[in-house]
Amino acid sequence: MNGHKVWLVFRKDWREIRRNRQVLTPILVIPILVSVLLPVVIVSIPNFSPSTTFSSGNLASFLTNLPASVINEITGMTVQQSTIYLLVLYFLAPIFLIVPIMASSVIASDSFAGEKERKTIEALLATPLTDAELFLGKILVAFIPAIIITFASFAIYSVVVDFLTVDMFNGLRLLPNQI
Amino acid sequence: MFSVVAEGLTRKFNSFTAVQNLNLKIEEGEVFGLLGPNGAGKTTTLRMLAALISPTEGSATVAGFDIRRDPSKVRQNVGILTENPSLYERLSAFENMDFFAEAYGITDANERHLRIREALEFLSLWNRRNDKVANYSKGMKQKLAIARTTLHKPKILFLDEPTAGLDPESSKEIRDLITQLSEREKRTILLCTHHLEDAEKLCSRVLIMNRSKALVTGTPEELQEKASSQTIIKIQLKEFSPKIIDVAKQNSQAKMVNANTQEGTLLINVNDPRVATPEIVYDLVKNGAKILSVNVLRPSLEDTYLKLIKEEIR
């Protein structure tokens, strides 16, 4: 197997995908929704009706079932602060695990099945490129952009969350946090 | 030296036999035609020879490499035009060519640029090299796809229906291109087609196949002669007289004479026009006939083809 050939397949596929709006739209729009719209909605809910949504009664059983380390983190916070803290750090953040799965599956299906659908696969298979080189190149084109998009969208999410919560937490930035 | 040798090549798809026991020898520099109706097995044969699929039985060597043992060497040494142009529509013509050139192992970027420029200029596509292939016409795509087969300078080209679905002008351009590739660059070309016109104009030898089997191989002329043993000579006369018809009928070479008095033509069936034509013409002129033209009417390759296919069906 030749690394240059793998890279060649990657470059070709990436060029095609970059110009394909049907692939770009889902892999860009959904991360933006998750990283901008979702935190805005979550953080603004208490501003509309703080008493009903986040009363300690609603959350009491939920809060007592949290792991001890998490309870430690929220000790001393008001009910509103602790709710936002938990939602933003422990409930929304894992949604970003979906982003790479979704992005890579959209790209991979276009890159693999798209060749067959657009009938370009014959010429590709007729080249001396080996199956391994083609496969690896196409795996990389699904992997690399998906990972970049995931990290980038989480960075945007961190900035948006900090911006929205910095006053509520008296200048404390929630993200990035220590693990 | 043979460029392509196939022995007992057979390909089955489950219970369906697409190609059965095909034997084939193509000499270096030859333009060889595979003729046959749709579904005859032409494309399957080509795909096997280009090492895209492996044969169920039998073997073949292409450019000296065995298609079973050395498929990657075979791919490296042939250029193939598949049924579809197989171009990336979202990429420009140049990007397409650049990708394939590198895939065929031309690692030097300057070298690639040079070869692509040469190929595209030859086809007058260089000015539109940065256009996306999606905006190309069908004929241009086909030309580009043929250009792609030549980038790595293979000795052997496999072309699957290069003129299918093209208008007469584009078809002619493609035919000229194939002639040039064969004559100027001495490439061996294997052509699949059901356009008999293409085969007649381009091929030095043809193989007619139907229902997965090879029916007959030979030069287009040989096959034409096979279709009917007798040839017709058409003689256009300035004036007609009963005497001339008698002279023609009495000539020993004439098997049958049909006179069309209105048109002033004589249609004479003969066995061998090379012997019969001068003798008959001499005889007629000696007896005072004024001849305007003499034509030898051969059955076309189309007649041969249709006759063979029909015989097969019966």
Short mmCIF file of C-alpha atoms in Angstrom, two decimals:
data_model
loop_
_atom_site.label_atom_id
_atom_site.label_comp_id
_atom_site.label_asym_id
_atom_site.label_seq_id
_atom_site.Cartn_x
_atom_site.Cartn_y
_atom_site.Cartn_z
CA MET A 1 0.00 0.00 0.00
CA ASN A 2 1.18 3.44 -0.93
CA GLY A 3 0.51 6.42 1.35
CA HIS A 4 0.53 8.87 -1.55
CA LYS A 5 -2.21 6.90 -3.30
CA VAL A 6 -4.35 6.91 -0.15
CA TRP A 7 -3.85 10.66 0.11
CA LEU A 8 -4.76 11.01 -3.57
CA VAL A 9 -8.08 9.23 -3.05
CA PHE A 10 -8.71 11.37 0.03
CA ARG A 11 -8.06 14.62 -1.88
CA LYS A 12 -10.28 13.60 -4.78
CA ASP A 13 -13.16 12.63 -2.52
CA TRP A 14 -12.83 15.71 -0.35
CA ARG A 15 -12.94 17.94 -3.42
CA GLU A 16 -16.13 16.25 -4.56
CA ILE A 17 -17.76 16.46 -1.14
CA ARG A 18 -16.85 20.11 -0.69
CA ARG A 19 -18.89 20.88 -3.80
CA ASN A 20 -21.85 18.71 -2.90
CA ARG A 21 -24.48 20.74 -1.10
CA GLN A 22 -26.54 17.67 -0.27
CA VAL A 23 -23.66 16.40 1.83
CA LEU A 24 -22.48 19.74 3.22
CA THR A 25 -25.88 20.90 4.45
CA PRO A 26 -26.56 18.15 7.00
CA ILE A 27 -22.99 18.03 8.29
CA LEU A 28 -22.88 21.79 8.85
CA VAL A 29 -26.44 22.69 9.84
CA ILE A 30 -26.88 20.13 12.60
CA PRO A 31 -23.64 20.96 14.45
CA ILE A 32 -24.64 24.63 14.32
CA LEU A 33 -28.07 23.84 15.74
CA VAL A 34 -26.52 21.80 18.52
CA SER A 35 -23.74 24.25 19.33
CA VAL A 36 -25.67 27.55 19.13
CA LEU A 37 -29.43 27.11 19.17
CA LEU A 38 -29.65 24.46 21.87
CA PRO A 39 -27.63 26.30 24.58
CA VAL A 40 -29.46 29.55 23.81
CA VAL A 41 -32.82 27.88 24.32
CA ILE A 42 -31.76 25.99 27.47
CA VAL A 43 -30.14 28.96 29.14
CA SER A 44 -32.99 31.35 28.36
CA ILE A 45 -35.81 29.13 29.67
CA PRO A 46 -35.26 30.08 33.35
CA ASN A 47 -35.40 33.76 32.38
CA PHE A 48 -38.96 33.30 31.19
CA SER A 49 -40.37 31.27 34.06
CA PRO A 50 -37.80 30.60 36.70
CA SER A 51 -40.17 29.47 39.43
CA THR A 52 -42.13 26.69 37.70
CA THR A 53 -39.49 25.10 35.53
CA PHE A 54 -36.64 24.89 37.98
CA SER A 55 -38.26 24.68 41.37
CA SER A 56 -36.35 22.54 43.81
CA GLY A 57 -39.40 20.32 44.21
CA ASN A 58 -39.28 19.22 40.58
CA LEU A 59 -35.61 18.47 40.80
CA ALA A 60 -35.33 17.08 44.28
CA SER A 61 -35.39 13.38 43.44
CA PHE A 62 -33.24 13.95 40.41
CA LEU A 63 -30.58 15.85 42.35
CA THR A 64 -30.33 13.28 45.11
CA ASN A 65 -29.67 10.54 42.57
CA LEU A 66 -26.64 12.26 41.08
CA PRO A 67 -23.16 10.84 41.71
CA ALA A 68 -21.43 12.28 44.75
CA SER A 69 -18.71 14.00 42.72
CA VAL A 70 -21.30 15.92 40.72
CA ILE A 71 -23.20 16.93 43.86
CA ASN A 72 -19.89 18.25 45.20
CA GLU A 73 -19.50 20.45 42.13
CA ILE A 74 -22.89 22.10 42.56
CA THR A 75 -22.79 22.65 46.28
CA GLY A 76 -23.25 26.28 47.10
CA MET A 77 -24.99 27.14 43.85
CA THR A 78 -28.52 28.47 43.65
CA VAL A 79 -31.17 26.19 42.18
CA GLN A 80 -31.05 28.04 38.87
CA GLN A 81 -27.28 27.98 38.71
CA SER A 82 -27.03 24.29 39.46
CA THR A 83 -29.71 23.43 36.91
CA ILE A 84 -27.96 25.36 34.15
CA TYR A 85 -24.65 23.89 35.23
CA LEU A 86 -25.94 20.32 35.02
CA LEU A 87 -27.76 20.79 31.73
CA VAL A 88 -24.92 22.55 29.98
CA LEU A 89 -22.11 20.31 31.18
CA TYR A 90 -23.69 16.92 31.68
CA PHE A 91 -26.71 16.76 29.39
CA LEU A 92 -25.99 18.82 26.30
CA ALA A 93 -22.28 18.09 25.99
CA PRO A 94 -22.75 14.35 25.23
CA ILE A 95 -24.95 15.30 22.28
CA PHE A 96 -21.69 16.19 20.53
CA LEU A 97 -20.90 12.49 20.40
CA ILE A 98 -23.62 12.23 17.77
CA VAL A 99 -22.01 14.84 15.52
CA PRO A 100 -19.06 12.73 14.30
CA ILE A 101 -21.28 9.70 13.80
CA MET A 102 -23.73 11.67 11.72
CA ALA A 103 -21.16 13.61 9.71
CA SER A 104 -19.04 10.57 8.93
CA SER A 105 -21.99 8.42 7.90
CA VAL A 106 -23.27 11.11 5.52
CA ILE A 107 -19.83 11.54 3.97
CA ALA A 108 -19.08 7.84 3.82
CA SER A 109 -22.35 6.95 2.16
CA ASP A 110 -21.77 9.60 -0.51
CA SER A 111 -18.18 8.56 -0.98
CA PHE A 112 -18.84 4.81 -1.24
CA ALA A 113 -22.37 4.45 -2.59
CA GLY A 114 -22.12 7.73 -4.53
CA GLU A 115 -19.40 6.27 -6.76
CA LYS A 116 -21.68 3.41 -7.62
CA GLU A 117 -24.75 5.60 -8.04
CA ARG A 118 -22.98 8.07 -10.32
CA LYS A 119 -21.38 5.17 -12.19
CA THR A 120 -17.84 6.38 -11.65
CA ILE A 121 -16.71 3.25 -9.85
CA GLU A 122 -15.78 1.30 -13.01
CA ALA A 123 -13.07 3.72 -14.05
CA LEU A 124 -11.84 3.92 -10.47
CA LEU A 125 -11.56 0.14 -10.18
CA ALA A 126 -9.82 -0.03 -13.56
CA THR A 127 -6.95 2.07 -12.21
CA PRO A 128 -4.00 0.33 -10.55
CA LEU A 129 -5.16 1.68 -7.16
CA THR A 130 -5.55 -1.27 -4.82
CA ASP A 131 -8.74 -1.95 -2.88
CA ALA A 132 -6.90 -1.19 0.36
CA GLU A 133 -5.77 2.23 -0.90
CA LEU A 134 -9.28 3.11 -2.06
CA PHE A 135 -10.83 1.89 1.17
CA LEU A 136 -8.41 3.71 3.43
CA GLY A 137 -8.66 6.94 1.44
CA LYS A 138 -12.41 6.84 1.72
CA ILE A 139 -12.32 5.97 5.43
CA LEU A 140 -10.09 9.00 6.01
CA VAL A 141 -12.37 11.32 4.08
CA ALA A 142 -15.21 10.26 6.35
CA PHE A 143 -13.09 10.47 9.51
CA ILE A 144 -11.01 13.65 9.24
CA PRO A 145 -13.74 16.19 8.34
CA ALA A 146 -16.10 14.60 10.87
CA ILE A 147 -13.58 14.98 13.69
CA ILE A 148 -12.72 18.55 12.69
CA ILE A 149 -16.39 19.50 12.57
CA THR A 150 -16.97 17.92 15.98
CA PHE A 151 -14.13 19.77 17.68
CA ALA A 152 -15.00 23.02 15.95
CA SER A 153 -18.66 22.80 16.90
CA PHE A 154 -17.78 22.02 20.51
CA ALA A 155 -15.49 25.05 20.56
CA ILE A 156 -18.38 27.17 19.31
CA TYR A 157 -20.62 25.59 21.93
CA SER A 158 -18.12 26.48 24.68
CA VAL A 159 -17.95 30.10 23.55
CA VAL A 160 -21.75 30.39 23.32
CA VAL A 161 -22.27 28.80 26.75
CA ASP A 162 -19.64 31.00 28.40
CA PHE A 163 -21.13 34.09 26.80
CA LEU A 164 -24.61 33.22 28.02
CA THR A 165 -23.71 32.14 31.54
CA VAL A 166 -20.78 34.35 32.48
CA ASP A 167 -23.01 36.88 34.34
CA MET A 168 -25.07 34.22 36.07
CA PHE A 169 -21.91 32.59 37.47
CA ASN A 170 -20.26 35.92 38.40
CA GLY A 171 -17.50 35.84 35.81
CA LEU A 172 -16.76 32.10 36.09
CA ARG A 173 -16.30 30.39 32.74
CA LEU A 174 -17.93 26.94 32.69
CA LEU A 175 -16.18 25.65 29.56
CA PRO A 176 -13.60 24.32 28.99
CA ASN A 177 -13.81 22.55 32.34
CA GLN A 178 -11.55 20.14 34.12
CA ILE A 179 -12.37 16.51 33.73
CA MET B 1 3.46 -10.85 -31.13
CA PHE B 2 -0.04 -10.90 -29.71
CA SER B 3 -1.27 -8.14 -27.40
CA VAL B 4 -4.30 -10.02 -26.21
CA VAL B 5 -4.75 -13.78 -26.10
CA ALA B 6 -7.86 -15.33 -24.57
CA GLU B 7 -8.41 -19.05 -24.26
CA GLY B 8 -11.70 -20.60 -23.27
CA LEU B 9 -12.79 -17.45 -21.48
CA THR B 10 -16.07 -18.08 -19.66
CA ARG B 11 -18.02 -15.97 -17.22
CA LYS B 12 -21.13 -17.06 -15.39
CA PHE B 13 -23.38 -14.91 -13.25
CA ASN B 14 -25.12 -17.51 -11.08
CA SER B 15 -26.85 -19.75 -13.60
CA PHE B 16 -26.59 -17.25 -16.45
CA THR B 17 -23.63 -17.62 -18.77
CA ALA B 18 -22.61 -14.21 -20.09
CA VAL B 19 -19.59 -15.36 -22.06
CA GLN B 20 -18.93 -18.92 -23.07
CA ASN B 21 -15.63 -20.42 -24.15
CA LEU B 22 -14.34 -17.38 -26.00
CA ASN B 23 -11.06 -17.63 -27.88
CA LEU B 24 -9.41 -14.51 -29.12
CA LYS B 25 -6.05 -13.40 -30.45
CA ILE B 26 -5.34 -9.76 -31.14
CA GLU B 27 -2.11 -8.75 -32.80
CA GLU B 28 -0.08 -5.76 -31.76
CA GLY B 29 -1.23 -2.55 -33.42
CA GLU B 30 -4.49 -4.01 -34.60
CA VAL B 31 -7.93 -2.41 -34.29
CA PHE B 32 -10.10 -5.33 -33.35
CA GLY B 33 -13.88 -5.10 -33.22
CA LEU B 34 -16.22 -7.05 -30.98
CA LEU B 35 -19.61 -6.96 -32.65
CA GLY B 36 -22.90 -8.19 -31.39
CA PRO B 37 -26.37 -7.19 -30.28
CA ASN B 38 -27.11 -5.97 -26.77
CA GLY B 39 -26.54 -8.69 -24.22
CA ALA B 40 -24.21 -10.69 -26.44
CA GLY B 41 -21.43 -10.58 -23.83
CA LYS B 42 -19.21 -7.90 -25.34
CA THR B 43 -18.97 -5.77 -22.22
CA THR B 44 -18.41 -8.78 -19.97
CA THR B 45 -15.56 -9.89 -22.23
CA LEU B 46 -14.02 -6.45 -22.04
CA ARG B 47 -14.38 -6.28 -18.28
CA MET B 48 -12.65 -9.62 -17.93
CA LEU B 49 -9.79 -8.60 -20.21
CA ALA B 50 -9.35 -5.34 -18.28
CA ALA B 51 -9.14 -7.34 -15.02
CA LEU B 52 -12.25 -5.69 -13.61
CA ILE B 53 -13.94 -9.05 -13.06
CA SER B 54 -12.33 -12.46 -13.04
CA PRO B 55 -13.39 -15.18 -15.46
CA THR B 56 -15.23 -18.23 -14.15
CA GLU B 57 -13.15 -20.45 -16.43
CA GLY B 58 -10.41 -20.03 -18.96
CA SER B 59 -7.53 -17.60 -19.02
CA ALA B 60 -6.19 -14.63 -20.90
CA THR B 61 -3.00 -12.66 -21.18
CA VAL B 62 -3.12 -8.96 -21.87
CA ALA B 63 0.11 -7.10 -22.72
CA GLY B 64 1.94 -10.21 -21.59
CA PHE B 65 0.34 -10.37 -18.13
CA ASP B 66 -2.10 -13.00 -16.93
CA ILE B 67 -5.43 -11.46 -15.97
CA ARG B 68 -5.82 -13.85 -13.02
CA ARG B 69 -2.31 -13.73 -11.58
CA ASP B 70 -1.31 -10.15 -12.38
CA PRO B 71 -4.51 -8.07 -12.46
CA SER B 72 -2.79 -4.88 -11.27
CA LYS B 73 -0.12 -5.16 -13.99
CA VAL B 74 -2.88 -5.63 -16.55
CA ARG B 75 -4.69 -2.53 -15.28
CA GLN B 76 -1.47 -0.55 -15.40
CA ASN B 77 -0.94 -1.47 -19.05
CA VAL B 78 -4.38 -0.94 -20.53
CA GLY B 79 -6.64 2.07 -20.88
CA ILE B 80 -10.32 1.35 -20.67
CA LEU B 81 -13.34 3.35 -21.70
CA THR B 82 -16.30 1.87 -19.85
CA GLU B 83 -19.93 2.01 -20.94
CA ASN B 84 -20.39 5.23 -19.00
CA PRO B 85 -17.81 8.00 -19.29
CA SER B 86 -17.18 7.47 -15.53
CA LEU B 87 -16.07 11.03 -14.91
CA TYR B 88 -16.54 13.01 -11.70
CA GLU B 89 -19.13 15.60 -12.64
CA ARG B 90 -18.37 17.90 -9.72
CA LEU B 91 -14.72 18.14 -10.68
CA SER B 92 -13.36 20.08 -13.62
CA ALA B 93 -11.96 18.34 -16.68
CA PHE B 94 -8.44 19.10 -15.53
CA GLU B 95 -9.05 17.84 -12.00
CA ASN B 96 -10.49 14.63 -13.40
CA MET B 97 -7.50 14.07 -15.66
CA ASP B 98 -5.08 14.97 -12.88
CA PHE B 99 -6.62 12.46 -10.50
CA PHE B 100 -6.57 9.63 -12.99
CA ALA B 101 -3.06 10.44 -14.20
CA GLU B 102 -1.78 10.22 -10.63
CA ALA B 103 -3.82 7.09 -9.96
CA TYR B 104 -2.08 5.51 -12.97
CA GLY B 105 1.24 6.26 -11.34
CA ILE B 106 2.40 9.53 -12.91
CA THR B 107 3.71 11.05 -9.71
CA ASP B 108 5.49 14.10 -11.15
CA ALA B 109 3.09 17.07 -11.25
CA ASN B 110 4.85 18.77 -14.21
CA GLU B 111 4.76 15.58 -16.20
CA ARG B 112 1.04 15.22 -15.47
CA HIS B 113 0.36 18.79 -16.50
CA LEU B 114 2.25 18.26 -19.75
CA ARG B 115 0.44 15.08 -20.67
CA ILE B 116 -2.99 16.43 -19.78
CA ARG B 117 -2.31 19.55 -21.80
CA GLU B 118 -1.21 17.46 -24.76
CA ALA B 119 -4.28 15.24 -24.56
CA LEU B 120 -6.76 18.08 -24.08
CA GLU B 121 -5.25 20.28 -26.76
CA PHE B 122 -5.43 17.37 -29.16
CA LEU B 123 -9.18 17.18 -28.49
CA SER B 124 -9.59 20.99 -28.41
CA LEU B 125 -10.80 20.82 -24.82
CA TRP B 126 -7.89 22.69 -23.26
CA ASN B 127 -9.74 26.02 -23.22
CA ARG B 128 -12.52 24.44 -21.21
CA ARG B 129 -10.27 22.54 -18.83
CA ASN B 130 -11.54 24.42 -15.77
CA ASP B 131 -15.23 23.84 -16.53
CA LYS B 132 -16.99 21.28 -14.42
CA VAL B 133 -17.62 18.07 -16.31
CA ALA B 134 -21.31 18.41 -15.38
CA ASN B 135 -21.49 21.29 -17.89
CA TYR B 136 -19.97 19.26 -20.72
CA SER B 137 -22.03 17.84 -23.58
CA LYS B 138 -22.26 14.09 -24.01
CA GLY B 139 -19.81 14.16 -26.92
CA MET B 140 -17.29 16.20 -24.93
CA LYS B 141 -17.57 13.85 -21.98
CA GLN B 142 -16.93 10.93 -24.28
CA LYS B 143 -13.88 12.64 -25.77
CA LEU B 144 -12.59 13.44 -22.31
CA ALA B 145 -13.12 9.85 -21.22
CA ILE B 146 -11.14 8.63 -24.24
CA ALA B 147 -8.41 11.14 -23.44
CA ARG B 148 -8.27 9.69 -19.94
CA THR B 149 -7.57 6.21 -21.31
CA THR B 150 -4.42 7.49 -23.02
CA LEU B 151 -2.85 9.51 -20.16
CA HIS B 152 -0.58 6.73 -18.92
CA LYS B 153 0.35 5.86 -22.53
CA PRO B 154 -0.92 2.29 -22.47
CA LYS B 155 -0.11 -0.02 -25.37
CA ILE B 156 -3.64 -1.40 -25.38
CA LEU B 157 -6.94 0.44 -25.35
CA PHE B 158 -10.30 -1.15 -24.60
CA LEU B 159 -13.18 0.97 -25.82
CA ASP B 160 -16.73 -0.04 -24.96
CA GLU B 161 -19.15 1.48 -27.47
CA PRO B 162 -17.26 4.74 -27.90
CA THR B 163 -19.89 6.26 -30.20
CA ALA B 164 -23.04 5.09 -28.40
CA GLY B 165 -25.64 7.81 -28.14
CA LEU B 166 -23.64 10.46 -29.98
CA ASP B 167 -24.78 12.58 -32.92
CA PRO B 168 -23.23 11.84 -36.34
CA GLU B 169 -20.75 14.69 -36.07
CA SER B 170 -19.46 13.66 -32.65
CA SER B 171 -19.39 10.03 -33.77
CA LYS B 172 -17.16 10.98 -36.66
CA GLU B 173 -14.86 12.96 -34.37
CA ILE B 174 -14.53 9.94 -32.10
CA ARG B 175 -13.86 7.66 -35.08
CA ASP B 176 -11.15 10.00 -36.34
CA LEU B 177 -9.67 10.06 -32.89
CA ILE B 178 -9.57 6.26 -32.76
CA THR B 179 -7.94 6.14 -36.19
CA GLN B 180 -5.30 8.59 -35.02
CA LEU B 181 -4.65 6.66 -31.82
CA SER B 182 -4.17 3.56 -33.89
CA GLU B 183 -2.15 4.96 -36.76
CA ARG B 184 -0.15 7.72 -35.16
CA GLU B 185 0.58 6.08 -31.85
CA LYS B 186 0.46 2.41 -32.92
CA ARG B 187 -1.79 1.32 -30.11
CA THR B 188 -3.68 -1.94 -30.07
CA ILE B 189 -7.38 -1.16 -29.82
CA LEU B 190 -10.18 -3.50 -28.87
CA LEU B 191 -13.50 -1.93 -29.73
CA CYS B 192 -16.93 -3.10 -28.63
CA THR B 193 -19.71 -1.84 -30.79
CA HIS B 194 -23.02 -2.56 -32.37
CA HIS B 195 -22.52 0.29 -34.84
CA LEU B 196 -21.56 -1.64 -37.94
CA GLU B 197 -20.46 1.56 -39.58
CA ASP B 198 -17.78 1.98 -36.92
CA ALA B 199 -16.59 -1.57 -37.31
CA GLU B 200 -16.45 -1.35 -41.08
CA LYS B 201 -14.50 1.90 -41.06
CA LEU B 202 -12.16 1.25 -38.16
CA CYS B 203 -11.49 -2.39 -37.61
CA SER B 204 -8.88 -4.52 -39.28
CA ARG B 205 -10.58 -7.62 -37.90
CA VAL B 206 -13.89 -8.23 -36.21
CA LEU B 207 -15.42 -10.94 -34.08
CA ILE B 208 -19.16 -11.29 -34.20
CA MET B 209 -20.71 -12.69 -31.06
CA ASN B 210 -24.25 -13.43 -30.02
CA ARG B 211 -25.78 -15.02 -26.94
CA SER B 212 -22.44 -15.31 -25.13
CA LYS B 213 -20.73 -17.18 -27.98
CA ALA B 214 -18.33 -16.14 -30.69
CA LEU B 215 -19.85 -16.81 -34.10
CA VAL B 216 -17.13 -15.85 -36.53
CA THR B 217 -13.85 -13.93 -36.75
CA GLY B 218 -12.26 -12.31 -39.78
CA THR B 219 -11.58 -9.10 -41.66
CA PRO B 220 -14.72 -7.15 -42.56
CA GLU B 221 -14.13 -8.13 -46.21
CA GLU B 222 -13.84 -11.82 -45.41
CA LEU B 223 -17.06 -11.70 -43.47
CA GLN B 224 -18.82 -9.90 -46.29
CA GLU B 225 -17.76 -12.59 -48.69
CA LYS B 226 -19.00 -15.21 -46.29
CA ALA B 227 -22.46 -13.69 -46.24
CA SER B 228 -23.07 -14.37 -49.89
CA SER B 229 -20.85 -16.34 -52.21
CA GLN B 230 -21.91 -14.28 -55.21
CA THR B 231 -21.16 -10.64 -55.84
CA ILE B 232 -23.11 -8.35 -58.15
CA ILE B 233 -21.56 -6.05 -60.72
CA LYS B 234 -23.65 -3.04 -61.65
CA ILE B 235 -22.94 -1.60 -65.09
CA GLN B 236 -24.48 1.70 -66.12
CA LEU B 237 -24.89 1.95 -69.92
CA LYS B 238 -25.44 5.03 -72.03
CA GLU B 239 -27.72 3.23 -74.41
CA PHE B 240 -29.49 -0.08 -74.17
CA SER B 241 -29.83 -2.62 -76.95
CA PRO B 242 -31.06 -6.24 -76.87
CA LYS B 243 -27.73 -7.29 -78.32
CA ILE B 244 -25.83 -6.00 -75.31
CA ILE B 245 -28.02 -8.00 -72.98
CA ASP B 246 -27.38 -11.13 -75.04
CA VAL B 247 -23.65 -10.49 -74.98
CA ALA B 248 -23.75 -10.17 -71.23
CA LYS B 249 -25.84 -13.31 -70.84
CA GLN B 250 -23.50 -15.33 -73.06
CA ASN B 251 -20.39 -14.33 -71.14
CA SER B 252 -19.06 -17.34 -69.27
CA GLN B 253 -18.43 -15.37 -66.09
CA ALA B 254 -21.99 -14.11 -65.75
CA LYS B 255 -24.15 -16.35 -63.60
CA MET B 256 -27.28 -14.31 -63.88
CA VAL B 257 -28.15 -11.10 -65.68
CA ASN B 258 -30.84 -8.64 -64.75
CA ALA B 259 -31.44 -5.75 -67.12
CA ASN B 260 -33.21 -2.62 -66.04
CA THR B 261 -34.12 -0.93 -69.33
CA GLN B 262 -35.51 2.21 -67.71
CA GLU B 263 -32.41 2.99 -65.69
CA GLY B 264 -30.09 1.56 -68.30
CA THR B 265 -28.34 -0.72 -65.85
CA LEU B 266 -27.18 -4.30 -65.99
CA LEU B 267 -26.94 -6.26 -62.76
CA ILE B 268 -24.71 -9.27 -63.27
CA ASN B 269 -24.09 -11.94 -60.63
CA VAL B 270 -20.54 -13.27 -60.66
CA ASN B 271 -18.42 -15.53 -58.47
CA ASP B 272 -15.20 -13.59 -58.38
CA PRO B 273 -15.46 -9.93 -59.40
CA ARG B 274 -11.69 -9.62 -59.79
CA VAL B 275 -11.74 -12.06 -62.68
CA ALA B 276 -15.19 -11.40 -64.04
CA THR B 277 -15.33 -7.60 -64.14
CA PRO B 278 -12.58 -6.97 -66.70
CA GLU B 279 -13.75 -9.84 -68.90
CA ILE B 280 -17.36 -8.75 -68.97
CA VAL B 281 -16.49 -5.10 -69.51
CA TYR B 282 -14.09 -6.02 -72.32
CA ASP B 283 -16.74 -8.18 -73.93
CA LEU B 284 -19.37 -5.46 -73.74
CA VAL B 285 -17.11 -2.71 -75.07
CA LYS B 286 -15.98 -4.93 -77.94
CA ASN B 287 -19.62 -5.29 -78.92
CA GLY B 288 -20.24 -1.57 -79.00
CA ALA B 289 -21.61 -0.89 -75.50
CA LYS B 290 -21.03 2.58 -74.11
CA ILE B 291 -20.34 2.22 -70.43
CA LEU B 292 -20.84 5.10 -68.00
CA SER B 293 -19.81 3.34 -64.80
CA VAL B 294 -19.01 -0.04 -63.30
CA ASN B 295 -19.59 -0.82 -59.63
CA VAL B 296 -19.02 -3.94 -57.63
CA LEU B 297 -21.86 -4.31 -55.13
CA ARG B 298 -20.66 -6.18 -52.10
CA PRO B 299 -22.94 -7.19 -49.28
CA SER B 300 -22.20 -4.78 -46.43
CA LEU B 301 -20.96 -5.90 -43.06
CA GLU B 302 -24.48 -5.16 -41.92
CA ASP B 303 -25.88 -7.84 -44.24
CA THR B 304 -23.33 -10.31 -42.93
CA TYR B 305 -24.07 -9.41 -39.38
CA LEU B 306 -27.82 -9.66 -39.72
CA LYS B 307 -27.55 -12.92 -41.60
CA LEU B 308 -25.32 -14.47 -38.95
CA ILE B 309 -27.45 -13.27 -36.06
CA LYS B 310 -30.62 -14.52 -37.74
CA GLU B 311 -29.11 -17.90 -38.52
CA GLU B 312 -28.10 -18.16 -34.90
CA ILE B 313 -31.64 -17.43 -33.73
CA ARG B 314 -33.07 -20.06 -36.04
#
